[in-house]
Amino acid sequence: MTRGTLITLAPTGAESAKADVPALPVTVEEVAATARDGQAVGAAVLHLHVRDADTRPTLDLPRVREVVAAVRESSDLVVQLSTGGAVTDPADARLAVLDAEPDAASLSLGTVNFGRDVFSNPWDLIVELHTQMQQRSIIPEYEAFDLGHLATLTRLLDRHGPPAGGHVHVDLVMGVPGGMPGTTAALAACLPALPPGATFAATGVGRTSLPVMLAALSAGGHLRVGMEDTLTYAPGEPVRDNAQLVARAAGLARIAQRPPLSTDEARRMLGLTPNPVEAVP
């Protein structure tokens, strides 16, 4: 069992509208402040979706680069860009976000129904993302929305080799309508299918957030939380901000006697070199 807990903050996503969720961070300044505040209460990784000046999801490269730079200026978090974007984004635009030179990026392992939409992740796109990240030394976080996606991961590693940094880290995304349920039984079913030596985090969407956190901690896993995945803190109580969700996750990790990893510890676990700013004596 891992001694510490890697906490990833997913603050925005591509689904919720700012008009409906005023606390959602969408401007460059709001995202940078969210990164700073999230790190202060226990986050080590920022899973980043970007919005344009009109608050709409975007993969526009100059905007993505601007947000990445602002996050790096305000925090020491590992910057993990989403290559999933929105369900309507084309594959070439999803690949192009790697040009923003993040520390890490998500890599979804298969197509899944996403509510009324379809999140398309065909095999050729999976391979292209994996090999481009290898070549650019970008650390992938492999996202599994269903048990079969872990079989795809084994096939990917067998055919195309280990990821940049050599360490395999998987995020089990649970509770998406159309994907695996956010239950202890579903999480337990995934564990034997993980590659040898891999670490995993779990994300519980919506009301599955707390059950998935507790199940992941009990199994030695790590956590992803944030307003991308849940907008209520408790029944009838909207989330105040992303730091509130990170603080709860950090508190549960401490109760489990696996306190939050620092950003340096997270970089070592994921196979990243130490933060160059912090490495200067």
Tab-separated table of C-alpha atoms in Angstrom, residues 1 6 20-21 28 41 75 104 107-108 111 155 200 203-204 219:
chain	number	residue	atom	x	y	z
A	1	MET	CA	0.000	0.000	0.000
A	6	LEU	CA	-1.650	11.659	-4.765
A	20	ASP	CA	-25.199	27.714	-14.306
A	21	VAL	CA	-22.220	27.286	-11.951
A	28	VAL	CA	-6.995	32.508	-16.786
A	41	VAL	CA	-4.699	22.347	0.863
A	75	SER	CA	1.802	27.061	-8.242
A	104	ALA	CA	1.487	15.192	-18.141
A	107	LEU	CA	-5.068	9.395	-22.322
A	108	SER	CA	-8.535	7.865	-22.517
A	111	THR	CA	-14.900	4.832	-26.497
A	155	ARG	CA	-2.462	-4.461	-25.211
A	200	PHE	CA	-4.210	3.991	-9.698
A	203	THR	CA	-12.692	9.575	-9.767
A	204	GLY	CA	-16.291	9.384	-8.585
A	219	ALA	CA	-7.377	-0.227	-1.622
